[in-house]
PDB file of C-alpha atoms in Angstrom:
ATOM      1  CA  GLN A   1      -0.995   4.749  20.066  1.00 89.00           C
ATOM      2  CA  VAL A   2      -2.943   3.361  17.190  1.00 95.00           C
ATOM      3  CA  HIS A   3      -4.061  -0.158  16.697  1.00 97.00           C
ATOM      4  CA  LEU A   4      -5.899  -1.799  13.700  1.00 98.00           C
ATOM      5  CA  VAL A   5      -7.566  -5.051  13.860  1.00 96.00           C
ATOM      6  CA  GLU A   6      -8.353  -7.458  11.345  1.00 96.00           C
ATOM      7  CA  SER A   7     -10.725  -9.899  10.796  1.00 95.00           C
ATOM      8  CA  GLY A   8     -12.740 -11.963   8.349  1.00 96.00           C
ATOM      9  CA  GLY A   9     -10.147 -13.939   6.712  1.00 94.00           C
ATOM     10  CA  GLY A  10     -10.342 -18.005   6.122  1.00 97.00           C
ATOM     11  CA  LEU A  11     -10.502 -20.817   3.504  1.00 98.00           C
ATOM     12  CA  VAL A  12     -12.807 -20.455   0.713  1.00 98.00           C
ATOM     13  CA  GLN A  13     -13.819 -22.512  -2.534  1.00 98.00           C
ATOM     14  CA  ALA A  14     -13.077 -20.441  -6.129  1.00 98.00           C
ATOM     15  CA  GLY A  15     -16.275 -18.505  -6.686  1.00 98.00           C
ATOM     16  CA  GLY A  16     -17.133 -17.693  -3.249  1.00 98.00           C
ATOM     17  CA  SER A  17     -17.070 -14.713  -0.958  1.00 98.00           C
ATOM     18  CA  LEU A  18     -15.399 -13.370   2.053  1.00 98.00           C
ATOM     19  CA  ARG A  19     -15.521  -9.808   3.909  1.00 98.00           C
ATOM     20  CA  LEU A  20     -12.687  -8.598   5.524  1.00 98.00           C
ATOM     21  CA  SER A  21     -13.064  -5.777   8.219  1.00 98.00           C
ATOM     22  CA  CYS A  22     -10.461  -3.832   9.897  1.00 98.00           C
ATOM     23  CA  ALA A  23     -11.255  -1.581  12.623  1.00 98.00           C
ATOM     24  CA  ALA A  24      -8.894   1.210  13.996  1.00 97.00           C
ATOM     25  CA  SER A  25      -8.503   2.278  17.627  1.00 97.00           C
ATOM     26  CA  GLY A  26      -6.558   4.576  19.779  1.00 95.00           C
ATOM     27  CA  SER A  27      -5.555   8.066  20.032  1.00 93.00           C
ATOM     28  CA  ILE A  28      -7.042   8.973  16.515  1.00 95.00           C
ATOM     29  CA  PHE A  29      -7.681  12.649  15.676  1.00 94.00           C
ATOM     30  CA  SER A  30      -8.703  11.661  11.986  1.00 95.00           C
ATOM     31  CA  ILE A  31      -7.959   8.937   9.497  1.00 96.00           C
ATOM     32  CA  ASP A  32      -7.242   9.849   5.745  1.00 95.00           C
ATOM     33  CA  ALA A  33      -6.682   6.991   3.468  1.00 96.00           C
ATOM     34  CA  MET A  34      -7.475   3.484   4.480  1.00 98.00           C
ATOM     35  CA  GLY A  35      -7.075   0.237   2.655  1.00 98.00           C
ATOM     36  CA  TRP A  36      -5.715  -3.176   1.788  1.00 98.00           C
ATOM     37  CA  TYR A  37      -2.658  -4.518   0.941  1.00 98.00           C
ATOM     38  CA  ARG A  38      -1.821  -8.594   0.053  1.00 98.00           C
ATOM     39  CA  GLN A  39       1.237 -10.497  -0.121  1.00 98.00           C
ATOM     40  CA  ALA A  40       1.268 -13.909  -1.437  1.00 97.00           C
ATOM     41  CA  PRO A  41       4.211 -16.309  -0.591  1.00 92.00           C
ATOM     42  CA  GLY A  42       7.226 -15.254  -2.496  1.00 95.00           C
ATOM     43  CA  LYS A  43       5.968 -12.110  -3.802  1.00 96.00           C
ATOM     44  CA  GLN A  44       6.070  -8.487  -2.969  1.00 97.00           C
ATOM     45  CA  ARG A  45       2.980  -6.651  -1.119  1.00 97.00           C
ATOM     46  CA  GLU A  46       0.697  -5.178  -3.556  1.00 98.00           C
ATOM     47  CA  LEU A  47      -2.166  -2.556  -3.232  1.00 98.00           C
ATOM     48  CA  VAL A  48      -5.512  -4.268  -3.601  1.00 98.00           C
ATOM     49  CA  ALA A  49      -7.730  -1.312  -3.049  1.00 98.00           C
ATOM     50  CA  GLY A  50      -7.869   2.103  -1.294  1.00 98.00           C
ATOM     51  CA  ILE A  51     -10.600   4.391  -0.079  1.00 98.00           C
ATOM     52  CA  THR A  52     -10.038   8.287   1.055  1.00 96.00           C
ATOM     53  CA  SER A  53     -12.006   9.763   3.771  1.00 94.00           C
ATOM     54  CA  GLY A  54     -14.290  11.357   1.360  1.00 94.00           C
ATOM     55  CA  GLY A  55     -15.095   7.863  -0.113  1.00 95.00           C
ATOM     56  CA  SER A  56     -13.323   7.898  -3.334  1.00 97.00           C
ATOM     57  CA  THR A  57     -12.005   4.564  -4.212  1.00 98.00           C
ATOM     58  CA  ASN A  58      -8.944   2.755  -6.378  1.00 98.00           C
ATOM     59  CA  TYR A  59      -8.705  -0.802  -7.105  1.00 98.00           C
ATOM     60  CA  ARG A  60      -5.878  -3.073  -8.687  1.00 98.00           C
ATOM     61  CA  ASP A  61      -6.994  -4.083 -12.222  1.00 98.00           C
ATOM     62  CA  SER A  62      -7.213  -7.762 -11.389  1.00 98.00           C
ATOM     63  CA  VAL A  63      -9.978  -7.258  -8.411  1.00 98.00           C
ATOM     64  CA  LYS A  64     -12.335  -4.525 -10.247  1.00 98.00           C
ATOM     65  CA  GLY A  65     -15.537  -5.702 -10.617  1.00 98.00           C
ATOM     66  CA  ARG A  66     -15.214  -8.640  -7.859  1.00 98.00           C
ATOM     67  CA  PHE A  67     -14.007  -6.634  -4.852  1.00 98.00           C
ATOM     68  CA  THR A  68     -15.625  -3.626  -2.883  1.00 98.00           C
ATOM     69  CA  ILE A  69     -13.856  -1.606  -0.370  1.00 98.00           C
ATOM     70  CA  VAL A  70     -16.190   0.607   1.719  1.00 98.00           C
ATOM     71  CA  ARG A  71     -15.532   2.365   5.254  1.00 97.00           C
ATOM     72  CA  ASP A  72     -17.578   3.619   8.010  1.00 96.00           C
ATOM     73  CA  ASN A  73     -16.058   6.709   9.423  1.00 95.00           C
ATOM     74  CA  ALA A  74     -18.289   6.910  12.637  1.00 95.00           C
ATOM     75  CA  LYS A  75     -16.666   3.424  13.451  1.00 96.00           C
ATOM     76  CA  ASN A  76     -13.088   4.036  11.972  1.00 96.00           C
ATOM     77  CA  THR A  77     -13.575   0.816   9.997  1.00 98.00           C
ATOM     78  CA  VAL A  78     -12.892  -0.253   6.498  1.00 98.00           C
ATOM     79  CA  TYR A  79     -14.335  -3.389   4.868  1.00 98.00           C
ATOM     80  CA  LEU A  80     -13.330  -5.408   1.768  1.00 98.00           C
ATOM     81  CA  GLN A  81     -16.379  -7.246   0.152  1.00 98.00           C
ATOM     82  CA  MET A  82     -14.594 -10.013  -2.114  1.00 98.00           C
ATOM     83  CA  ASN A  83     -16.709 -11.884  -4.584  1.00 98.00           C
ATOM     84  CA  SER A  84     -16.001 -14.236  -7.247  1.00 98.00           C
ATOM     85  CA  LEU A  85     -12.497 -15.052  -5.470  1.00 98.00           C
ATOM     86  CA  LYS A  86      -9.909 -16.808  -7.285  1.00 98.00           C
ATOM     87  CA  PRO A  87      -7.347 -19.242  -6.336  1.00 97.00           C
ATOM     88  CA  GLU A  88      -4.677 -16.385  -7.140  1.00 97.00           C
ATOM     89  CA  ASP A  89      -6.438 -14.126  -4.846  1.00 98.00           C
ATOM     90  CA  THR A  90      -4.976 -16.543  -2.171  1.00 98.00           C
ATOM     91  CA  ALA A  91      -2.520 -13.881   0.484  1.00 98.00           C
ATOM     92  CA  VAL A  92      -2.229 -12.345   3.634  1.00 98.00           C
ATOM     93  CA  TYR A  93      -4.404  -9.446   3.650  1.00 98.00           C
ATOM     94  CA  TYR A  94      -3.179  -6.373   5.516  1.00 98.00           C
ATOM     95  CA  CYS A  95      -5.473  -3.218   6.313  1.00 98.00           C
ATOM     96  CA  TYR A  96      -3.699  -0.120   6.615  1.00 98.00           C
ATOM     97  CA  ALA A  97      -4.453   3.693   7.954  1.00 98.00           C
ATOM     98  CA  ASN A  98      -2.808   6.758   7.512  1.00 97.00           C
ATOM     99  CA  VAL A  99      -3.493   8.533  10.629  1.00 95.00           C
ATOM    100  CA  GLN A 100      -3.312  11.697  12.561  1.00 94.00           C
ATOM    101  CA  THR A 101      -3.088  11.061  16.193  1.00 92.00           C
ATOM    102  CA  SER A 102      -4.197  13.527  19.046  1.00 87.00           C
ATOM    103  CA  TYR A 103      -0.788  14.080  19.932  1.00 86.00           C
ATOM    104  CA  ASP A 104       0.736  14.400  16.235  1.00 84.00           C
ATOM    105  CA  ARG A 105      -1.165  15.801  13.244  1.00 86.00           C
ATOM    106  CA  ARG A 106       1.393  14.437  10.884  1.00 91.00           C
ATOM    107  CA  PRO A 107      -0.607  11.277   8.968  1.00 91.00           C
ATOM    108  CA  LEU A 108       1.417   8.274   9.704  1.00 94.00           C
ATOM    109  CA  ALA A 109       0.674   4.675   8.167  1.00 95.00           C
ATOM    110  CA  TYR A 110      -0.569   1.941  10.228  1.00 97.00           C
ATOM    111  CA  TRP A 111      -0.960  -1.503   9.636  1.00 97.00           C
ATOM    112  CA  GLY A 112      -3.068  -4.525  11.034  1.00 97.00           C
ATOM    113  CA  GLN A 113      -1.505  -7.950  11.653  1.00 96.00           C
ATOM    114  CA  GLY A 114      -2.856  -9.447   8.678  1.00 97.00           C
ATOM    115  CA  THR A 115      -5.373 -11.937   7.823  1.00 97.00           C
ATOM    116  CA  GLN A 116      -5.035 -15.151   5.730  1.00 98.00           C
ATOM    117  CA  VAL A 117      -7.349 -15.401   2.586  1.00 98.00           C
ATOM    118  CA  THR A 118      -7.121 -18.997   1.114  1.00 98.00           C
ATOM    119  CA  VAL A 119      -9.009 -19.836  -2.121  1.00 98.00           C
ATOM    120  CA  SER A 120      -8.809 -23.394  -3.145  1.00 97.00           C
ATOM    121  CA  SER A 121      -9.600 -24.635  -6.761  1.00 94.00           C
TER     122      SER A 121
END
């Protein structure tokens, strides 16, 4: 089994910053891509940022220049630094990881439980 545990969400004023963390644990052989999605009330889940095992990153246009994704491969952890937050960034943020386990080398997507980010105007 693989578990993803997120932390770092909360309430912040517009213009403020938050840092999300997501640590993967369990029967992990290797982790390919990791990243973050978010889902606002009444909206579809959308990709925020992703990072490969080699460090290549991608961001949705609305967060470019404000959010930074990094990962620590030794700790199986991915971080999302969010600066200059806007009310429209309010959502539940979910981390994901494409994991090859020690008993099944086919990459499967695992998800965290979600962490609420609320940005007040």
